[in-house]
mmCIF file of C-alpha atoms in Angstrom:
data_model
loop_
_atom_site.group_PDB
_atom_site.id
_atom_site.type_symbol
_atom_site.label_atom_id
_atom_site.label_comp_id
_atom_site.label_asym_id
_atom_site.label_seq_id
_atom_site.Cartn_x
_atom_site.Cartn_y
_atom_site.Cartn_z
ATOM 1 C CA MET A 1 -24.956 14.029 -1.431
ATOM 2 C CA SER A 2 -23.315 15.306 -4.593
ATOM 3 C CA ASP A 3 -23.300 13.940 -8.140
ATOM 4 C CA PHE A 4 -20.232 11.867 -7.435
ATOM 5 C CA LYS A 5 -22.364 9.061 -6.030
ATOM 6 C CA GLN A 6 -23.720 8.659 -9.549
ATOM 7 C CA ARG A 7 -20.219 8.260 -10.929
ATOM 8 C CA VAL A 8 -19.559 5.125 -8.914
ATOM 9 C CA GLY A 9 -18.809 2.399 -11.420
ATOM 10 C CA GLU A 10 -16.887 4.648 -13.816
ATOM 11 C CA THR A 11 -13.826 2.839 -15.175
ATOM 12 C CA ALA A 12 -10.402 3.449 -16.696
ATOM 13 C CA GLY A 13 -8.205 1.078 -18.645
ATOM 14 C CA PRO A 14 -7.278 -1.570 -19.461
ATOM 15 C CA TYR A 15 -3.541 -1.024 -19.180
ATOM 16 C CA ARG A 16 -0.709 -3.468 -19.775
ATOM 17 C CA GLU A 17 2.566 -3.616 -17.918
ATOM 18 C CA GLU A 18 5.488 -5.973 -17.938
ATOM 19 C CA ILE A 19 7.032 -6.851 -14.581
ATOM 20 C CA SER A 20 10.763 -7.340 -14.836
ATOM 21 C CA VAL A 21 12.865 -8.949 -12.135
ATOM 22 C CA GLU A 22 15.000 -5.772 -12.109
ATOM 23 C CA ARG A 23 11.984 -3.664 -11.266
ATOM 24 C CA LEU A 24 11.002 -6.010 -8.435
ATOM 25 C CA ARG A 25 14.568 -5.958 -7.085
ATOM 26 C CA ASP A 26 14.768 -2.139 -7.310
ATOM 27 C CA PHE A 27 11.533 -1.908 -5.351
ATOM 28 C CA GLY A 28 12.876 -4.344 -2.792
ATOM 29 C CA ALA A 29 16.048 -2.287 -2.401
ATOM 30 C CA ALA A 30 14.047 0.920 -1.978
ATOM 31 C CA VAL A 31 11.914 -0.515 0.842
ATOM 32 C CA GLY A 32 14.585 -2.654 2.478
ATOM 33 C CA ALA A 33 12.920 -5.967 1.714
ATOM 34 C CA THR A 34 14.758 -9.286 1.533
ATOM 35 C CA ILE A 35 14.277 -10.638 -1.976
ATOM 36 C CA ASP A 36 13.980 -14.408 -2.234
ATOM 37 C CA ALA A 37 15.504 -15.563 -5.520
ATOM 38 C CA GLY A 38 12.805 -17.151 -7.659
ATOM 39 C CA PHE A 39 10.082 -15.592 -5.485
ATOM 40 C CA GLU A 40 10.769 -11.946 -6.260
ATOM 41 C CA GLY A 41 7.078 -11.156 -6.707
ATOM 42 C CA ASP A 42 6.119 -12.668 -3.353
ATOM 43 C CA SER A 43 9.006 -10.834 -1.686
ATOM 44 C CA VAL A 44 7.503 -7.371 -2.251
ATOM 45 C CA PRO A 45 3.711 -7.636 -1.827
ATOM 46 C CA THR A 46 3.245 -3.859 -1.870
ATOM 47 C CA PHE A 47 4.819 -3.692 -5.335
ATOM 48 C CA ALA A 48 1.165 -3.752 -6.386
ATOM 49 C CA THR A 49 1.251 0.018 -5.747
ATOM 50 C CA VAL A 50 2.815 0.520 -9.189
ATOM 51 C CA PHE A 51 -0.441 -0.413 -10.959
ATOM 52 C CA ARG A 52 -1.835 3.044 -10.459
ATOM 53 C CA ARG A 53 -2.412 4.479 -13.924
ATOM 54 C CA GLY A 54 -6.103 3.675 -13.716
ATOM 55 C CA GLU A 55 -6.447 5.603 -10.475
ATOM 56 C CA PHE A 56 -4.611 8.615 -11.900
ATOM 57 C CA ASP A 57 -6.775 8.561 -15.039
ATOM 58 C CA LEU A 58 -9.908 8.380 -12.890
ATOM 59 C CA PHE A 59 -8.650 11.321 -10.777
ATOM 60 C CA SER A 60 -8.522 13.321 -14.026
ATOM 61 C CA LYS A 61 -11.904 12.128 -15.257
ATOM 62 C CA LEU A 62 -13.555 12.908 -11.926
ATOM 63 C CA GLY A 63 -11.753 16.201 -11.330
ATOM 64 C CA VAL A 64 -10.121 15.077 -8.088
ATOM 65 C CA PRO A 65 -8.123 18.049 -6.727
ATOM 66 C CA LEU A 66 -4.632 16.577 -6.363
ATOM 67 C CA SER A 67 -3.460 19.246 -3.920
ATOM 68 C CA ARG A 68 -6.201 18.342 -1.406
ATOM 69 C CA ILE A 69 -6.003 14.559 -1.280
ATOM 70 C CA LEU A 70 -4.417 12.187 1.183
ATOM 71 C CA HIS A 71 -4.033 8.440 0.900
ATOM 72 C CA ALA A 72 -6.307 7.087 3.628
ATOM 73 C CA GLU A 73 -6.203 3.327 3.199
ATOM 74 C CA GLN A 74 -4.797 0.605 0.976
ATOM 75 C CA GLU A 75 -5.849 -2.998 0.627
ATOM 76 C CA TYR A 76 -4.578 -5.839 -1.559
ATOM 77 C CA GLU A 77 -6.038 -9.283 -2.035
ATOM 78 C CA TYR A 78 -3.656 -11.689 -3.696
ATOM 79 C CA GLU A 79 -4.759 -14.507 -5.971
ATOM 80 C CA ALA A 80 -2.264 -15.945 -8.437
ATOM 81 C CA GLY A 81 0.475 -13.572 -7.271
ATOM 82 C CA ILE A 82 2.992 -11.351 -9.017
ATOM 83 C CA ARG A 83 5.737 -13.199 -10.911
ATOM 84 C CA ALA A 84 8.879 -11.750 -12.470
ATOM 85 C CA GLY A 85 8.600 -11.769 -16.256
ATOM 86 C CA MET A 86 4.824 -11.693 -16.390
ATOM 87 C CA THR A 87 2.759 -9.104 -18.215
ATOM 88 C CA VAL A 88 -0.323 -7.896 -16.412
ATOM 89 C CA SER A 89 -3.446 -6.219 -17.645
ATOM 90 C CA TYR A 90 -5.421 -4.043 -15.225
ATOM 91 C CA GLU A 91 -8.543 -1.954 -15.076
ATOM 92 C CA SER A 92 -9.720 0.433 -12.366
ATOM 93 C CA ARG A 93 -13.116 1.712 -11.289
ATOM 94 C CA LEU A 94 -14.551 4.086 -8.731
ATOM 95 C CA ALA A 95 -16.011 1.555 -6.312
ATOM 96 C CA ARG A 96 -17.308 3.779 -3.530
ATOM 97 C CA TYR A 97 -18.008 7.435 -2.773
ATOM 98 C CA ASN A 98 -18.936 8.912 0.606
ATOM 99 C CA GLU A 99 -19.146 12.341 2.129
ATOM 100 C CA LYS A 100 -18.806 13.353 5.746
ATOM 101 C CA ARG A 101 -19.196 16.677 7.437
ATOM 102 C CA GLY A 102 -16.938 16.967 10.476
ATOM 103 C CA SER A 103 -15.680 19.700 12.784
ATOM 104 C CA SER A 104 -12.847 20.468 10.365
ATOM 105 C CA GLY A 105 -15.126 20.696 7.351
ATOM 106 C CA ALA A 106 -16.292 18.505 4.505
ATOM 107 C CA LEU A 107 -14.476 15.285 3.608
ATOM 108 C CA SER A 108 -15.025 13.094 0.562
ATOM 109 C CA PHE A 109 -13.860 9.488 0.587
ATOM 110 C CA MET A 110 -13.312 7.665 -2.683
ATOM 111 C CA THR A 111 -12.340 4.022 -3.076
ATOM 112 C CA PHE A 112 -10.815 2.863 -6.338
ATOM 113 C CA GLU A 113 -10.775 -0.831 -7.097
ATOM 114 C CA THR A 114 -8.216 -2.211 -9.548
ATOM 115 C CA GLU A 115 -8.330 -5.744 -10.927
ATOM 116 C CA VAL A 116 -4.917 -6.936 -12.037
ATOM 117 C CA ASN A 117 -4.856 -10.013 -14.274
ATOM 118 C CA ASP A 118 -2.213 -12.121 -15.960
ATOM 119 C CA ALA A 119 -2.392 -10.781 -19.541
ATOM 120 C CA ALA A 120 -1.572 -14.212 -20.963
ATOM 121 C CA SER A 121 -4.073 -16.355 -19.069
ATOM 122 C CA GLY A 122 -6.605 -13.794 -17.861
ATOM 123 C CA GLU A 123 -6.142 -15.237 -14.385
ATOM 124 C CA ARG A 124 -6.564 -12.786 -11.510
ATOM 125 C CA VAL A 125 -3.242 -11.780 -9.986
ATOM 126 C CA LEU A 126 -4.524 -9.394 -7.342
ATOM 127 C CA THR A 127 -7.254 -6.906 -6.485
ATOM 128 C CA SER A 128 -6.302 -3.520 -5.108
ATOM 129 C CA ARG A 129 -8.540 -1.093 -3.194
ATOM 130 C CA THR A 130 -7.192 2.410 -2.686
ATOM 131 C CA THR A 131 -9.104 4.872 -0.528
ATOM 132 C CA ILE A 132 -8.305 8.563 -0.697
ATOM 133 C CA VAL A 133 -9.769 11.419 1.312
ATOM 134 C CA VAL A 134 -10.393 14.802 -0.261
ATOM 135 C CA LYS A 135 -10.027 17.583 2.304
ATOM 136 C CA GLY A 136 -12.791 20.105 1.821
ATOM 137 C CA GLY A 137 -14.839 17.630 -0.176
ATOM 138 C CA MET A 138 -15.308 17.298 -3.903
ATOM 139 C CA GLU A 139 -17.554 20.358 -4.288
ATOM 140 C CA MET B 1 -0.648 -28.146 9.723
ATOM 141 C CA SER B 2 0.925 -27.263 13.066
ATOM 142 C CA THR B 3 2.610 -23.930 13.521
ATOM 143 C CA ALA B 4 4.727 -22.281 16.195
ATOM 144 C CA ILE B 5 2.533 -19.199 15.933
ATOM 145 C CA GLU B 6 -0.348 -18.703 18.351
ATOM 146 C CA LYS B 7 -3.089 -16.149 18.711
ATOM 147 C CA GLY B 8 -2.097 -13.345 21.058
ATOM 148 C CA MET B 9 1.642 -13.874 20.499
ATOM 149 C CA ALA B 10 3.564 -10.611 20.225
ATOM 150 C CA VAL B 11 5.276 -9.561 17.031
ATOM 151 C CA GLU B 12 8.257 -7.732 18.509
ATOM 152 C CA PHE B 13 8.736 -4.119 17.454
ATOM 153 C CA VAL B 14 11.825 -3.947 15.278
ATOM 154 C CA GLU B 15 13.422 -0.738 14.039
ATOM 155 C CA ILE B 16 13.090 -0.775 10.267
ATOM 156 C CA ALA B 17 14.531 2.503 8.987
ATOM 157 C CA ARG B 18 15.502 6.082 9.701
ATOM 158 C CA ILE B 19 13.759 7.916 6.855
ATOM 159 C CA SER B 20 16.095 9.839 4.575
ATOM 160 C CA ARG B 21 15.466 12.029 1.559
ATOM 161 C CA ASP B 22 17.595 9.592 -0.456
ATOM 162 C CA GLN B 23 15.228 6.785 0.462
ATOM 163 C CA LEU B 24 12.220 8.887 -0.524
ATOM 164 C CA ARG B 25 13.833 9.556 -3.908
ATOM 165 C CA ALA B 26 14.652 5.870 -4.376
ATOM 166 C CA TYR B 27 11.128 4.854 -3.387
ATOM 167 C CA ALA B 28 9.528 7.487 -5.644
ATOM 168 C CA GLN B 29 11.567 6.130 -8.537
ATOM 169 C CA ALA B 30 10.935 2.447 -7.780
ATOM 170 C CA SER B 31 7.205 2.875 -7.176
ATOM 171 C CA GLY B 32 6.627 5.299 -10.034
ATOM 172 C CA ASP B 33 5.228 8.009 -7.755
ATOM 173 C CA PRO B 34 6.147 11.460 -9.116
ATOM 174 C CA ASN B 35 4.265 13.407 -6.403
ATOM 175 C CA PRO B 36 6.599 16.291 -5.440
ATOM 176 C CA ILE B 37 5.350 16.436 -1.832
ATOM 177 C CA HIS B 38 7.728 13.532 -1.199
ATOM 178 C CA LEU B 39 10.666 15.091 -3.018
ATOM 179 C CA ASP B 40 10.587 18.903 -2.960
ATOM 180 C CA ASP B 41 10.462 20.754 0.383
ATOM 181 C CA GLU B 42 9.306 24.006 -1.201
ATOM 182 C CA ILE B 43 6.417 22.384 -3.041
ATOM 183 C CA ALA B 44 5.488 20.460 0.109
ATOM 184 C CA ARG B 45 5.404 23.742 2.074
ATOM 185 C CA LYS B 46 3.193 25.332 -0.579
ATOM 186 C CA MET B 47 0.761 22.438 0.044
ATOM 187 C CA GLY B 48 0.693 23.318 3.743
ATOM 188 C CA LEU B 49 3.175 20.696 4.919
ATOM 189 C CA PRO B 50 6.250 21.448 7.044
ATOM 190 C CA GLY B 51 8.430 19.907 4.343
ATOM 191 C CA VAL B 52 8.557 16.669 2.385
ATOM 192 C CA ILE B 53 6.687 13.721 3.839
ATOM 193 C CA ALA B 54 7.283 10.024 3.319
ATOM 194 C CA HIS B 55 4.941 8.040 1.099
ATOM 195 C CA GLY B 56 2.374 6.238 3.220
ATOM 196 C CA MET B 57 3.007 3.230 1.000
ATOM 197 C CA LEU B 58 6.657 3.182 2.076
ATOM 198 C CA THR B 59 5.557 2.546 5.657
ATOM 199 C CA ALA B 60 3.082 0.011 4.266
ATOM 200 C CA ALA B 61 6.009 -1.808 2.654
ATOM 201 C CA PHE B 62 7.788 -1.871 6.029
ATOM 202 C CA ILE B 63 4.696 -3.500 7.530
ATOM 203 C CA ALA B 64 4.494 -6.135 4.795
ATOM 204 C CA GLU B 65 8.184 -6.950 5.195
ATOM 205 C CA ARG B 66 7.947 -7.191 9.007
ATOM 206 C CA GLY B 67 5.055 -9.627 8.613
ATOM 207 C CA ARG B 68 7.008 -11.777 6.151
ATOM 208 C CA ARG B 69 10.083 -11.725 8.374
ATOM 209 C CA PHE B 70 8.039 -12.756 11.429
ATOM 210 C CA LEU B 71 6.584 -15.728 9.588
ATOM 211 C CA LYS B 72 10.003 -16.898 8.417
ATOM 212 C CA ASP B 73 11.536 -16.516 11.869
ATOM 213 C CA GLN B 74 8.736 -18.420 13.639
ATOM 214 C CA LEU B 75 8.116 -21.258 11.213
ATOM 215 C CA SER B 76 10.901 -23.704 10.451
ATOM 216 C CA ALA B 77 9.265 -24.262 7.091
ATOM 217 C CA SER B 78 7.470 -21.156 5.836
ATOM 218 C CA ASP B 79 7.166 -22.584 2.316
ATOM 219 C CA GLY B 80 3.617 -23.004 1.249
ATOM 220 C CA TRP B 81 2.532 -19.928 3.210
ATOM 221 C CA ARG B 82 1.645 -16.997 0.974
ATOM 222 C CA MET B 83 0.329 -13.550 1.730
ATOM 223 C CA LYS B 84 -3.381 -13.551 0.926
ATOM 224 C CA ARG B 85 -4.370 -10.107 2.116
ATOM 225 C CA PHE B 86 -2.697 -6.840 3.053
ATOM 226 C CA ASN B 87 -4.300 -3.776 4.566
ATOM 227 C CA ALA B 88 -2.890 -0.445 5.760
ATOM 228 C CA ARG B 89 -4.562 2.665 7.165
ATOM 229 C CA PHE B 90 -2.536 5.854 7.144
ATOM 230 C CA LYS B 91 -2.900 7.712 10.422
ATOM 231 C CA ALA B 92 -0.069 10.203 10.770
ATOM 232 C CA MET B 93 2.628 11.653 8.558
ATOM 233 C CA THR B 94 6.215 10.517 8.489
ATOM 234 C CA PHE B 95 9.090 12.976 7.946
ATOM 235 C CA PRO B 96 12.785 12.696 7.090
ATOM 236 C CA ASP B 97 14.835 11.602 10.131
ATOM 237 C CA ASP B 98 11.837 9.856 11.693
ATOM 238 C CA VAL B 99 12.773 6.359 12.850
ATOM 239 C CA ILE B 100 10.113 3.783 12.007
ATOM 240 C CA SER B 101 9.635 0.521 13.896
ATOM 241 C CA VAL B 102 7.057 -2.153 13.125
ATOM 242 C CA GLY B 103 5.476 -4.707 15.424
ATOM 243 C CA GLY B 104 2.143 -5.882 16.744
ATOM 244 C CA GLU B 105 0.501 -9.184 17.535
ATOM 245 C CA VAL B 106 -0.899 -12.377 16.103
ATOM 246 C CA LYS B 107 -4.621 -11.813 15.740
ATOM 247 C CA GLU B 108 -5.515 -15.253 14.397
ATOM 248 C CA ALA B 109 -3.648 -18.523 13.933
ATOM 249 C CA GLY B 110 -5.040 -21.848 12.819
ATOM 250 C CA ASP B 111 -6.770 -23.717 10.002
ATOM 251 C CA GLY B 112 -4.139 -22.735 7.470
ATOM 252 C CA LYS B 113 -4.553 -19.016 8.172
ATOM 253 C CA ILE B 114 -2.443 -16.561 10.121
ATOM 254 C CA VAL B 115 -3.445 -12.935 10.618
ATOM 255 C CA LEU B 116 -1.039 -10.370 12.067
ATOM 256 C CA ASP B 117 -2.102 -6.956 13.348
ATOM 257 C CA LEU B 118 0.856 -4.670 12.768
ATOM 258 C CA GLN B 119 1.644 -1.005 13.347
ATOM 259 C CA ALA B 120 4.383 1.279 12.130
ATOM 260 C CA ARG B 121 5.427 3.635 14.924
ATOM 261 C CA ASN B 122 7.789 6.577 14.928
ATOM 262 C CA GLN B 123 10.403 7.419 17.565
ATOM 263 C CA ARG B 124 7.752 9.294 19.599
ATOM 264 C CA GLY B 125 5.694 6.092 19.860
ATOM 265 C CA GLU B 126 2.974 7.465 17.582
ATOM 266 C CA VAL B 127 1.298 5.012 15.244
ATOM 267 C CA THR B 128 1.787 6.322 11.718
ATOM 268 C CA THR B 129 0.271 3.358 9.900
ATOM 269 C CA ALA B 130 -1.922 0.536 11.163
ATOM 270 C CA GLY B 131 -2.159 -2.624 9.141
ATOM 271 C CA ALA B 132 -2.931 -6.299 8.951
ATOM 272 C CA VAL B 133 -1.438 -9.105 6.905
ATOM 273 C CA THR B 134 -3.072 -12.457 6.263
ATOM 274 C CA PHE B 135 -1.083 -15.534 5.272
ATOM 275 C CA THR B 136 -2.690 -18.743 4.084
ATOM 276 C CA CYS B 137 -1.296 -22.118 3.130
#
């Protein structure tokens, strides 16, 4: 197992972002979702994908080869929920690292966990777990 | 709380979208994803792809929306139910002109919790994305 196991726990952030109702509606239009007035945040649960700066910064820090990665899995756990007009603060960390050797070669799996909080109250809005696979491994 | 949703009930497959390059551009913009493999055929080919591919997260959004729609259609009062968990595993690529449908079944229903197992399938019947949504009230 490579050195990347030792880098589990490395973090990036925090970042702040304001969530406008326009941005939620634009996202809804792009994915064909029905937006419920007053519940715009609940109408597009996968809007959480926009809170990705931490992941991108960790890719840089870890030397993840962008041309060899695929998005393998995505998970969201919702707490307080996204609300139009709120400002969120979020931080990401490398939560898991695994290697596999298969018939098609080495594969590295990395899971990034992002905690998104209401910047005003500190309350948890959602937790995101993004798993990517690096074809050919990280070496 | 009684519901009209029962374990094992089918979530009918509904055609969601025929993927277009315009939609990929709109989604890239709205989701803040600048990755050119979704926008530029030449760059996608240089990465070993046949051409641009759809964002996996776009099909994930279709799954989330199908789950929400199912809940609203089945429950006369879907207020109070909120999505608690969402999960998607990306299994196969999606290309422009692919037609994506989403459906599945109710995995769990009761005690203020509903779990739907959902898949996005293309016109060849292949599962591109497998997911689950959990609602609680």
